[in-house]
XYZ file of C-alpha atoms in Angstrom:
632
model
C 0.000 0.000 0.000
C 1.284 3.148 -1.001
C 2.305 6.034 1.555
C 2.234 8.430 -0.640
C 0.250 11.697 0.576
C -1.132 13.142 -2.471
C -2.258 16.722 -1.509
C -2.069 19.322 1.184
C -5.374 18.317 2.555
C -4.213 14.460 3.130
C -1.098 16.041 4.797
C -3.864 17.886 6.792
C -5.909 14.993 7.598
C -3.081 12.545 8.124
C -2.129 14.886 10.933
C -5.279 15.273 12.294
C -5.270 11.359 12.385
C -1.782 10.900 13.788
C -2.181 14.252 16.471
C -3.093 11.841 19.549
C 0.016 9.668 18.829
C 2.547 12.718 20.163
C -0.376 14.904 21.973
C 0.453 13.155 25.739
C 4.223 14.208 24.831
C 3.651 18.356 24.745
C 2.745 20.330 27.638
C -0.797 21.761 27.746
C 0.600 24.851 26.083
C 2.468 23.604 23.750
C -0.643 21.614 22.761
C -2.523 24.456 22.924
C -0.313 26.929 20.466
C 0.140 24.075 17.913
C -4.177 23.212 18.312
C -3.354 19.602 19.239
C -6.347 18.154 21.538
C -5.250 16.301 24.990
C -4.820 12.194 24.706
C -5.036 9.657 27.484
C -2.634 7.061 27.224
C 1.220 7.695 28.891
C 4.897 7.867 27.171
C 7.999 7.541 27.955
C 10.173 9.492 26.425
C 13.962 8.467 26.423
C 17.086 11.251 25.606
C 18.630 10.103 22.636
C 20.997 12.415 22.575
C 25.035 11.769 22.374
C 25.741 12.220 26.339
C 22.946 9.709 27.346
C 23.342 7.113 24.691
C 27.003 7.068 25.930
C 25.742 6.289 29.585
C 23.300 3.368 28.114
C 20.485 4.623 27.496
C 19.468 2.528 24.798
C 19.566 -0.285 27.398
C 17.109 1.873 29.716
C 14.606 1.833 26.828
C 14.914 -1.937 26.504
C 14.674 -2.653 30.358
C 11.470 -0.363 30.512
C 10.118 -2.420 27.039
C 10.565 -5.196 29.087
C 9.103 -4.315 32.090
C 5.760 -3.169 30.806
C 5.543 -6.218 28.709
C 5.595 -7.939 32.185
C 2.760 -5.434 33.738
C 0.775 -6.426 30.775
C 1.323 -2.181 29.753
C 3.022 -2.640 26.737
C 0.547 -1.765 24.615
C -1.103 1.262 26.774
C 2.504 2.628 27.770
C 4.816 3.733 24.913
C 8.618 4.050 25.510
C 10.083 6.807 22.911
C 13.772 6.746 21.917
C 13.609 10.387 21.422
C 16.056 12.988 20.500
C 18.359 14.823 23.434
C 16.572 16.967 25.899
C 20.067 19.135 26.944
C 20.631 18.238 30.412
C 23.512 16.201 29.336
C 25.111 16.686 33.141
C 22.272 14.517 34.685
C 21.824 12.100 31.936
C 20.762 9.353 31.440
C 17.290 11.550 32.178
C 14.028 10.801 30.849
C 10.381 12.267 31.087
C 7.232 10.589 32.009
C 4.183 12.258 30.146
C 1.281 13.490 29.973
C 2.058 14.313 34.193
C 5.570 15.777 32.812
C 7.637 14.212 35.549
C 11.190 14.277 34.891
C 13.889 11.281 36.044
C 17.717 11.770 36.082
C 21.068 9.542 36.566
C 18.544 6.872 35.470
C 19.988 3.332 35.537
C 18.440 0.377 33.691
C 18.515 -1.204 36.845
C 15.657 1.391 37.900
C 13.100 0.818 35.327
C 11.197 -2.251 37.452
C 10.890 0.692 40.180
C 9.609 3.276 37.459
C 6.845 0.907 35.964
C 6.020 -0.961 39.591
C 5.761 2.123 41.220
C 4.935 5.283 39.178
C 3.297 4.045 36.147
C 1.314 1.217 37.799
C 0.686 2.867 41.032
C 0.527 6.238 40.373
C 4.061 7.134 42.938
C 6.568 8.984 42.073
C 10.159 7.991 42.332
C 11.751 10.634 44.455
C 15.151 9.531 44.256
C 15.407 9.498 40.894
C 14.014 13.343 40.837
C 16.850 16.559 40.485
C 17.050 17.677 43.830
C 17.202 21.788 44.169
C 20.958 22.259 45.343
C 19.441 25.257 47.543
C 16.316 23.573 49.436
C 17.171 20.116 48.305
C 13.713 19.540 47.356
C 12.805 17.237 44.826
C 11.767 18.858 41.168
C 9.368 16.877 40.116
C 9.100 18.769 36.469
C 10.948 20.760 33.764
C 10.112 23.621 34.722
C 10.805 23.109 38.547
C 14.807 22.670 37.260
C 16.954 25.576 36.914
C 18.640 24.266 34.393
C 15.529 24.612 32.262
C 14.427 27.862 33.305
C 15.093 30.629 31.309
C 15.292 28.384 27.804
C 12.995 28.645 25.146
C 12.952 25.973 22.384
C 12.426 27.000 19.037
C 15.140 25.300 16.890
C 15.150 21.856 19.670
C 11.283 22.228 20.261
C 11.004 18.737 18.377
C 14.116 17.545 20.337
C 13.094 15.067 23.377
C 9.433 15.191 21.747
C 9.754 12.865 18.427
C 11.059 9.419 17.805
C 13.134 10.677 14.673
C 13.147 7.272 13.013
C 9.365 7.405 11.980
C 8.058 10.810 9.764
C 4.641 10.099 11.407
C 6.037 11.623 14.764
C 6.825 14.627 13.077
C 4.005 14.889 10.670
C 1.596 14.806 13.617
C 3.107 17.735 15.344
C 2.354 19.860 12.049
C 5.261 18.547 10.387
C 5.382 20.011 6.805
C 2.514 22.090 7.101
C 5.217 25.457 7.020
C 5.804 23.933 3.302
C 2.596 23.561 2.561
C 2.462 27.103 3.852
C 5.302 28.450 1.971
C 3.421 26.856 -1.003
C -0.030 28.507 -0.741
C 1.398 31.788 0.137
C 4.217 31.708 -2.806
C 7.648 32.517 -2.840
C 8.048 36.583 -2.452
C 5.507 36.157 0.778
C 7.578 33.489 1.849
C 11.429 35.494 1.719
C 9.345 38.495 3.536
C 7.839 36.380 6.078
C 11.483 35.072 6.997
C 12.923 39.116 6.480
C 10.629 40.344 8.983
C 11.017 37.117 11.171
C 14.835 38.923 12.027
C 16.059 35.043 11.459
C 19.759 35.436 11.162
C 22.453 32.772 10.106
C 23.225 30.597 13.453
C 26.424 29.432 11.587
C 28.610 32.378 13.253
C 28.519 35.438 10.782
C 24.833 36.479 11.197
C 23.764 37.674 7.567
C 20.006 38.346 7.473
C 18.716 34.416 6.358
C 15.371 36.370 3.853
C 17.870 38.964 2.487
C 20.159 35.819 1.316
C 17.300 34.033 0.336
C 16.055 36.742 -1.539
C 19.215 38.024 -3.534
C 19.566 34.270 -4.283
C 15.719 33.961 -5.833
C 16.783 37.614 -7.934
C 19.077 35.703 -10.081
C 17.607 33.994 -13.120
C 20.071 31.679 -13.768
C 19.435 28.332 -13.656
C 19.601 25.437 -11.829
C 19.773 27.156 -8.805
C 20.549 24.802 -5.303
C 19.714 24.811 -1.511
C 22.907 23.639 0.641
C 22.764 22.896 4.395
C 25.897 22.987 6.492
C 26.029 20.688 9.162
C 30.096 19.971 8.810
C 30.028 21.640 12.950
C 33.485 21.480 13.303
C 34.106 23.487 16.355
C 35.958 21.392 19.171
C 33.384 20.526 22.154
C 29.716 21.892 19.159
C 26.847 19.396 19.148
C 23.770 21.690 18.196
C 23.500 20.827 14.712
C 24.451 16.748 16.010
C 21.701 16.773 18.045
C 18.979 18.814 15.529
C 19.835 16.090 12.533
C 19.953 12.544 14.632
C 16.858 14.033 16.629
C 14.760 16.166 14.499
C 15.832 16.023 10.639
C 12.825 16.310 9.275
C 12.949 20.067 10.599
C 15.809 20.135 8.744
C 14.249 18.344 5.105
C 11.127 20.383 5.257
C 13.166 24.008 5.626
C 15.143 23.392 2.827
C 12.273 22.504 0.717
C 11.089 25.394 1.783
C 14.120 27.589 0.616
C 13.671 25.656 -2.520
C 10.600 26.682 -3.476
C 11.003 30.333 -2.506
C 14.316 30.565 -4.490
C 13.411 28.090 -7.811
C 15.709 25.371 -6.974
C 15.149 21.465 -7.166
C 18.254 19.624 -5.009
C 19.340 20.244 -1.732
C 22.669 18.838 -0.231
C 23.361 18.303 3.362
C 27.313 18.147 3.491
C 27.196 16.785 7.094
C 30.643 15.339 8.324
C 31.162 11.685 8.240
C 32.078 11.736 12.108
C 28.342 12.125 12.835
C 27.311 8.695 12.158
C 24.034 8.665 14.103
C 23.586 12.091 12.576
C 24.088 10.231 9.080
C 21.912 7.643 9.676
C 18.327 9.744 10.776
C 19.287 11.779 7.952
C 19.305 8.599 5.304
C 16.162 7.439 7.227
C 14.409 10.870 7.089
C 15.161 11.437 3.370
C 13.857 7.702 2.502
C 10.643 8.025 4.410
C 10.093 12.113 3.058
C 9.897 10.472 -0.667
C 7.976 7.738 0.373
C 5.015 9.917 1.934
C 5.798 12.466 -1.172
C 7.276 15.024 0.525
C 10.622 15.043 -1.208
C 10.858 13.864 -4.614
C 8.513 14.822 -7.621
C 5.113 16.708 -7.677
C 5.389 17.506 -3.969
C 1.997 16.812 -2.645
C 0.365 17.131 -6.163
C 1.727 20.992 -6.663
C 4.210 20.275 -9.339
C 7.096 21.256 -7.441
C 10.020 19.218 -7.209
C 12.635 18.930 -4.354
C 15.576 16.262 -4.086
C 18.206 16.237 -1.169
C 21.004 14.168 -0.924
C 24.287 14.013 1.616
C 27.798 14.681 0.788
C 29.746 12.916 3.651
C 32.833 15.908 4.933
C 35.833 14.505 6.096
C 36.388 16.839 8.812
C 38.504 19.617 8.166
C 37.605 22.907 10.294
C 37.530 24.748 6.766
C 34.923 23.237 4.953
C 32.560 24.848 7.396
C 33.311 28.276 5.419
C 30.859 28.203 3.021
C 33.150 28.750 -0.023
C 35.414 25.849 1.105
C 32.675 23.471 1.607
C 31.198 24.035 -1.898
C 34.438 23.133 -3.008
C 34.667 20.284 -1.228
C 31.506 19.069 -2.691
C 32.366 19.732 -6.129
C 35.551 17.263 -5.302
C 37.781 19.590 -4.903
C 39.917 20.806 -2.322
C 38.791 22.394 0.835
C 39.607 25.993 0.194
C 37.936 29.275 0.170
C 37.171 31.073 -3.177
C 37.383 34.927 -3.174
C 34.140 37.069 -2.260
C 32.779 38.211 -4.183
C 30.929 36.708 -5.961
C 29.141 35.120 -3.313
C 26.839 32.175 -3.618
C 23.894 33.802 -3.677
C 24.990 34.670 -7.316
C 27.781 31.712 -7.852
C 27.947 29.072 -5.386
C 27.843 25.301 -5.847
C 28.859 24.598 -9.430
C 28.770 28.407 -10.523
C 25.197 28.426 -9.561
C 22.984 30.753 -7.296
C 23.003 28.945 -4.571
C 21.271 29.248 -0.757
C 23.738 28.132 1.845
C 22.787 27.601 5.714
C 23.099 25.475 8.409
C 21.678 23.176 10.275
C 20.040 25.435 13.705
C 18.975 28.266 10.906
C 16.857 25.475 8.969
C 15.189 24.146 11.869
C 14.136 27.647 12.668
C 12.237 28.305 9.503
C 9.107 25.689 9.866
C 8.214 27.305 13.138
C 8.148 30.747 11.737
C 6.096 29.698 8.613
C 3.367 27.756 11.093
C 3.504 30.437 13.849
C 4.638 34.019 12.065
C 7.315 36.476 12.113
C 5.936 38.581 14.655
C 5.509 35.256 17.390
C 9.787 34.789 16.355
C 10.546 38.648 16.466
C 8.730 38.371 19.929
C 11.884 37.101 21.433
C 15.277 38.457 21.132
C 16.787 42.165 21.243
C 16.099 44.442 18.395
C 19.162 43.652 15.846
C 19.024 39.712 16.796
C 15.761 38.200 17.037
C 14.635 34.515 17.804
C 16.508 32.253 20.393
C 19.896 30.521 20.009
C 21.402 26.847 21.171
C 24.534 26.941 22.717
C 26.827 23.687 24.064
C 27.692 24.571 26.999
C 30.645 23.000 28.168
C 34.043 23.371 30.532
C 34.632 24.193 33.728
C 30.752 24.486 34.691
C 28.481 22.390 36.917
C 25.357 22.121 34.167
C 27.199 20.442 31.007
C 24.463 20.502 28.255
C 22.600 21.532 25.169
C 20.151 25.017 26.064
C 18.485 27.042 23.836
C 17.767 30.685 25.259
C 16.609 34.036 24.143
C 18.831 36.572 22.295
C 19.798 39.363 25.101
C 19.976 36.695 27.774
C 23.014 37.746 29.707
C 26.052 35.276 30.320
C 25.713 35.425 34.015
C 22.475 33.536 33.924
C 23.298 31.409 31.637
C 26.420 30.478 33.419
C 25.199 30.842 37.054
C 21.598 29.665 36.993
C 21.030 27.859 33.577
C 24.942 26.732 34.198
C 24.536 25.958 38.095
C 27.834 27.829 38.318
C 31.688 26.287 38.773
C 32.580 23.051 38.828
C 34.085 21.884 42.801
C 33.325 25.582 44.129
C 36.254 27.328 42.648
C 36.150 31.085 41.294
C 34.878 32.236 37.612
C 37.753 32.959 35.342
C 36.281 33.490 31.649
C 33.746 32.308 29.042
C 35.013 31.372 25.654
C 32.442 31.973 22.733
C 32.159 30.801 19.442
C 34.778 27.693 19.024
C 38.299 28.190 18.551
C 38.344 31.492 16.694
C 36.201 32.967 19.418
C 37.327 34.940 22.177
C 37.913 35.102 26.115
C 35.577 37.163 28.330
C 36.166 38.164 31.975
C 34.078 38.389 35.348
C 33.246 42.074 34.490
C 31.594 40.972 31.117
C 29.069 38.409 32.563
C 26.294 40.981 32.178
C 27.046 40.959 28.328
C 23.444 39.942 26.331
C 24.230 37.220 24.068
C 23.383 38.733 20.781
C 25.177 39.263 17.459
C 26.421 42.795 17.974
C 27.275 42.580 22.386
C 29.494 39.368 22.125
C 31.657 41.578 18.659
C 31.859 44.654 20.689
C 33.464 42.529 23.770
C 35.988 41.058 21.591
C 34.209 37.518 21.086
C 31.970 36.168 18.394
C 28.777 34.277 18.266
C 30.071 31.718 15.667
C 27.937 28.531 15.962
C 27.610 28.246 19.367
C 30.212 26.658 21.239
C 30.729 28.028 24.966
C 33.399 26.755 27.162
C 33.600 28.308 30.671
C 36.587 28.533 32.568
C 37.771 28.920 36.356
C 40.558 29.963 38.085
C 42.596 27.097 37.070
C 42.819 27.989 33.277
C 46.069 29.987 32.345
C 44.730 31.949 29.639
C 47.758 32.446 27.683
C 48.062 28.702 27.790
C 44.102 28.398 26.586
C 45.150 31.516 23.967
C 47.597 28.615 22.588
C 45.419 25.901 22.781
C 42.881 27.319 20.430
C 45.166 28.790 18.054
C 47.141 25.124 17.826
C 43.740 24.129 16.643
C 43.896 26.743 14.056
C 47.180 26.385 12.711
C 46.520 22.151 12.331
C 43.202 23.303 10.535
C 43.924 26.077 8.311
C 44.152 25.329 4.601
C 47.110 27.131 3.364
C 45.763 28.880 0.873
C 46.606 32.526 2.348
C 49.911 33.668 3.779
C 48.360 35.304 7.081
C 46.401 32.393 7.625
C 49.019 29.951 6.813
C 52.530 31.185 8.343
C 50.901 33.912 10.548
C 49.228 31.810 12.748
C 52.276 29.796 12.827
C 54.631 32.586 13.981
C 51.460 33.263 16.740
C 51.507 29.837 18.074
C 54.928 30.383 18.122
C 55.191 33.043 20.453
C 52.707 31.977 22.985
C 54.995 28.742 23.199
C 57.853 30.883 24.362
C 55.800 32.996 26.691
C 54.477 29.345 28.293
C 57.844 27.706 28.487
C 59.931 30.775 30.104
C 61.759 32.118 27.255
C 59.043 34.681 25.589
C 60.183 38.154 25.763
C 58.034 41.947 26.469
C 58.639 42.263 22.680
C 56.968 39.144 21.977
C 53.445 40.128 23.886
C 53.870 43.739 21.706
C 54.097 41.379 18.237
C 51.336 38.828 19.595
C 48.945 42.048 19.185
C 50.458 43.276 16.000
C 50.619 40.279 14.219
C 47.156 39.304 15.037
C 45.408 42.219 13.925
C 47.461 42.047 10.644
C 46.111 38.393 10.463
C 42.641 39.471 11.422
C 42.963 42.052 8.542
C 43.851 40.283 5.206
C 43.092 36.638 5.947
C 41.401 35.028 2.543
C 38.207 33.798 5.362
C 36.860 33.495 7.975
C 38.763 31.200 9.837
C 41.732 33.260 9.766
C 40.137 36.264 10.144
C 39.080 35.177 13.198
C 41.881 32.779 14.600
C 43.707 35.283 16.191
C 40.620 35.883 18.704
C 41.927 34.053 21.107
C 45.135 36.099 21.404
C 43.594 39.039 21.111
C 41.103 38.777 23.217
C 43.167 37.460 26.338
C 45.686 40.489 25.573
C 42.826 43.210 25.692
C 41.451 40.934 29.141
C 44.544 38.869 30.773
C 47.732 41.176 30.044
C 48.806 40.411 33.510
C 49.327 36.976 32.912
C 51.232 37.519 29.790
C 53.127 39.921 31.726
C 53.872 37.550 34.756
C 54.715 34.876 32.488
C 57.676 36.945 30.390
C 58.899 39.315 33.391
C 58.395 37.285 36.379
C 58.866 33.169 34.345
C 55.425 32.652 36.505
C 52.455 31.038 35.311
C 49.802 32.980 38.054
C 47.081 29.794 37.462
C 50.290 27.178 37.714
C 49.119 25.799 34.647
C 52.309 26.008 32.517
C 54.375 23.261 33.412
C 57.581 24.805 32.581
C 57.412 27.196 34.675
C 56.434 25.620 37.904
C 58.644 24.671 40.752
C 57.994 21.743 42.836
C 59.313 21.904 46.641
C 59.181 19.832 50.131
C 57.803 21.687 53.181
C 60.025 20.671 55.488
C 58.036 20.498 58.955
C 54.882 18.952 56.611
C 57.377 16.123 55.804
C 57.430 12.887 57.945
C 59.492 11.044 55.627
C 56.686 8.365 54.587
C 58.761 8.099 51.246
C 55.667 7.582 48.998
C 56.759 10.996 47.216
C 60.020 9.180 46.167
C 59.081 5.924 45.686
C 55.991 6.966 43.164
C 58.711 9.852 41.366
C 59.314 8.185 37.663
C 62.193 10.867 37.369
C 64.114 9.814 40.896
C 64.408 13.393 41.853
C 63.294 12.900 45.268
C 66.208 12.311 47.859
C 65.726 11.761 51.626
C 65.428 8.715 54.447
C 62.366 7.118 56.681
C 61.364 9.366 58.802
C 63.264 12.642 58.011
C 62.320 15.423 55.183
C 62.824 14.776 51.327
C 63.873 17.308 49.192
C 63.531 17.154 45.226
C 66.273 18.008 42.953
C 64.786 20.926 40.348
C 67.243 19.513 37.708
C 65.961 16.405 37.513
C 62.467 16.862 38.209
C 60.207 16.805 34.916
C 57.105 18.604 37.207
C 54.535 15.768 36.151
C 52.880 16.138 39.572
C 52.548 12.435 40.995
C 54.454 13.140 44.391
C 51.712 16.146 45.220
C 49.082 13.759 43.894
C 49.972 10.990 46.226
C 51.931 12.669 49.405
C 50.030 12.126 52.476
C 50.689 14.769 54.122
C 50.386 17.916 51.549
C 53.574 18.490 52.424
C 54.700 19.235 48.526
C 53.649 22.461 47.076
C 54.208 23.978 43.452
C 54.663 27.653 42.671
């Protein structure tokens, strides 16, 4: 029997029919904004995402199967394998609708206990609840967590809610009604609804998403093509991993969207081979979107036609500049072309081409179902709409949030965040991946929006943010990043290729001893010369790191070159590790655990270390009894 939906009014009825199979899975006002009517029967819905399958959650969803097979439930209780629900810190977590009652650290041990007792008999399990870290109380739902308050999902709002391995999840939360939408209303209506939506690009730079779209649908060349970036290279990113392995049809259905509104028939998804799980719901999206007809020809009996296919990346940071990565998928080499032209008027084989990636797709079917003025309702005025950020580092809270543009960086860090790791003291935030750059304690009231995180010397970029504590070095962090910039840069432009060299350079002789006051003056120079008349992106913004920690942290550069002292004690090279004398009572565990046999001395009587042979690894103040060792 065919699947095949041949009109927008099967697409309507079809999700009229399916509605009660994801109804119990929204709260009442999510059901109420998309006009989805209550339903009786319970879910369990299962995070999916990267963090929990890693602590087994696959085998939670197989205990619970098999518990409610025993209870005789398993045809009145569903158990969802659904996409990842953020709180990656607490995972393996999973929900419990319609009462909304959300589990963390779950075990599969504990799903006889979560059938027996709260889906049988009505009970919750309070030790499997978050528990407030001020009252202690138990927080029974979402919204009773901190780490939820605050967030607003837009781009993950299908994201913990679907099973993204079957298109009738998706369908029957409106799925593919915005491009049935975008089709009534017709292209030009479509490009303004998305101008006056505010939706900017979420892949770092922030061009206006409708203006791109529309200078793409000016051009009257032909073929024209729709291009999704999900390559996501930045070190510690999974946004756009978590949108495609647990929402993709989000994904499909906005580039068919852009399709239509600029006159193009293929899409390609050029989505790095890394992202296996990411590969395969895309493969299984794409398969069951031309089997119901809503990819393929005569889209739901209009007579337009929309194809996507992937293009596997093989991971190099470059490709996720968008002139690189239509290279790449032309076969060619990684490298960025020279703008202009830009793609809009010659992109993927010389072709007008829309380029985006994955978090700005899975924007546009909300704002085609619910308008531009319910998106331009959150945000500031020059960046509208929400963004997801991976929020990672030094910070109690490690997970995937989505917030408003103009929330500021002290509540995301301190109450969406839960603050520092172990009780230790705020240092910096690092924005936008490698080429982003280093904010202090004074900045934490900075909104996250396009133009705020520029002005303090950082970047947006796709969405990475690593917090730091007092711990971090920052000129050793400064080298970190840019190591990861010189290893990735394509070598196409001399700033970009030996400049960031001759950077990493310098910060390796500031962090071994031997940099210089001359060195900290050409650290500056240089990387405003590279920030200048690099060929793209990535080298226009590699020296971020450098600079930023300069304009921030000069006193650590400082210390380090005048004073060979690393302030956070993070540079190896220039530590120094000595015995306190009366701490000592000669145990000998310092010298017997040294690999290096720089630690002298007899039972019972102080040890001393020779600095000449000691190669400061750190196992004799890891293991001494006593604390008697101390490093400065």
């Amino acid at each position: 029997m065919s699947k095949r939906i041949g009109s927008p009014e099967e697409l309507r009825e079809l999700q009229v029919k399916l509605a009660p199979r994801t109804a119990l899975r929204l709260s009442p006002a999510e059901r109420e904004a998309l006009g989805i009517p209550a339903a009786e029967k319970m879910n369990i819905l299962v995070c999916g995402g990267p963090a929990c399958k890693s602590t087994d959650s696959d085998h939670i969803i197989t205990q619970l199967r098999v518990e409610l097979q025993k209870a005789g439930l398993a045809e009145e209780v569903k158990v969802v394998p659904a996409g990842c629900m953020g709180y990656c810190a607490q995972g393996p977590v999973l929900k419990v609708q319609p009462d909304n009652t959300f589990y963390v650290q779950v075990k599969a041990t504990d799903a006889a206990e979560i059938v027996q007792k709260h889906i049988l008999n009505h009970q919750y399990v309070e030790r499997l609840m978050f528990h407030h870290p001020a009252s202690g109380a138990p927080c029974r739902q979402e919204e009773d967590i901190p780490f939820f308050q605050g967030q607003v999902r837009i781009a993950l709002r299908n994201c913990g809610v679907v099973d993204p391995a079957y298109i009738e999840d998706y369908i029957s939360l409106k799925g593919y009604q915005g491009l049935v939408k975008a089709m009534e209303i017709g292209p030009d209506a479509t490009v303004a609804m998305i101008k006056q939506a505010g939706l900017r690009g979420r892949g770092g730079a922030g061009f206006p998403t409708g203006t791109k779209w529309e200078f793409t649908q000016s051009y009257t060349a032909t073929p024209k093509y729709v291009v999704c970036n999900a390559d996501e290279g930045d070190p510690g990113a999974f946004m756009d991993r978590c949108i495609m392995e647990g929402d993709p049809h989000s994904v499909l259905e906005a580039m068919a969207i852009a399709g239509h509104s600029i006159g193009a028939a293929e899409g390609v998804i050029y989505v790095r081979a890394e992202y296996p799980l990411a590969v395969q719901s895309l493969q299984t999206a794409i398969k069951q979107a031309e089997e119901f007809g809503l990819l393929g020809e005569n889209i739901l009996g209009t007579g337009f036609n929309f194809s996507i296919r992937l293009n596997l990346g093989a991971g190099a940071f470059v490709c996720g500049e968008e002139t690189a990565l239509l290279s790449s998928i032309e076969g060619n080499r990684g490298e960025p072309r020279v703008r202009p032209p830009y793609p809009a008027e010659k992109g993927l084989w010389g072709q007008p081409t829309v380029l985006n990636n994955v978090e700005t797709y899975a924007n546009v079917p909300a704002i085609m179902l619910r308008g531009a003025a319910w998106f331009s309702s959150y945000g500031t005025a020059g960046s509208k709409g929400t963004k997801v950020f991976a929020l990672a580092g030094k910070i109690n809270n490690i997970g995937l949030i989505e917030v408003p543009m103009g929330t500021t960086l002290d509540h995301i860090i301190n109450h969406i965040g839960g603050g520092i790791q172990n009780n230790r003291a705020f240092k910096a935030v690092q924005t936008g991946g490698p080429s982003g750059g280093c904010m202090p304690t004074a900045l934490l009231q900075t909104e996250v929006d396009y133009e705020s995180l520029t002005q303090a010397g950082s970047m947006m970029g796709s969405g990475g943010m690593i917090v730091l504590d007092e711990d971090d070095c920052m000129v050793n962090i400064a080298k970190y990043f840019l190591e990861f910039t010189v290893d990735e840069s394509c070598g196409r432009c001399t700033p970009c290729r030996i400049g960031t060299k001759r950077l990493y350079e310098m910060l390796e002789r500031i962090t071994t001893g031997k940099g210089t006051n001359k060195d900290i003056v050409d650290l500056q120079e240089l990387g405003d010369i590279i920030r200048d008349c690099s060929l793209c992106g990535l080298g226009q913004t590699a020296p971020n790191p450098v600079i930023s920690t300069l304009r921030y942290f000069k006193d650590e550069y400082i210390a380090h070159v005048e004073e060979h002292r690393c302030p956070a004690l993070a540079c190896t090279e220039l530590l120094t590790f000595t015995v306190v004398a009366d701490k000592c009572i000669g145990c000998t565990v310092c010298a017997r655990n040294c690999p290096a046999d720089a630690i002298s001395g007899v039972v019972r009587a102080a040890h001393t270390i020779d600095p000449d042979k000691c190669v400061k690894c750190g196992i004799c103040l890891d293991k001494c009894p006593t604390k008697a060792i101390i490093r400065y």
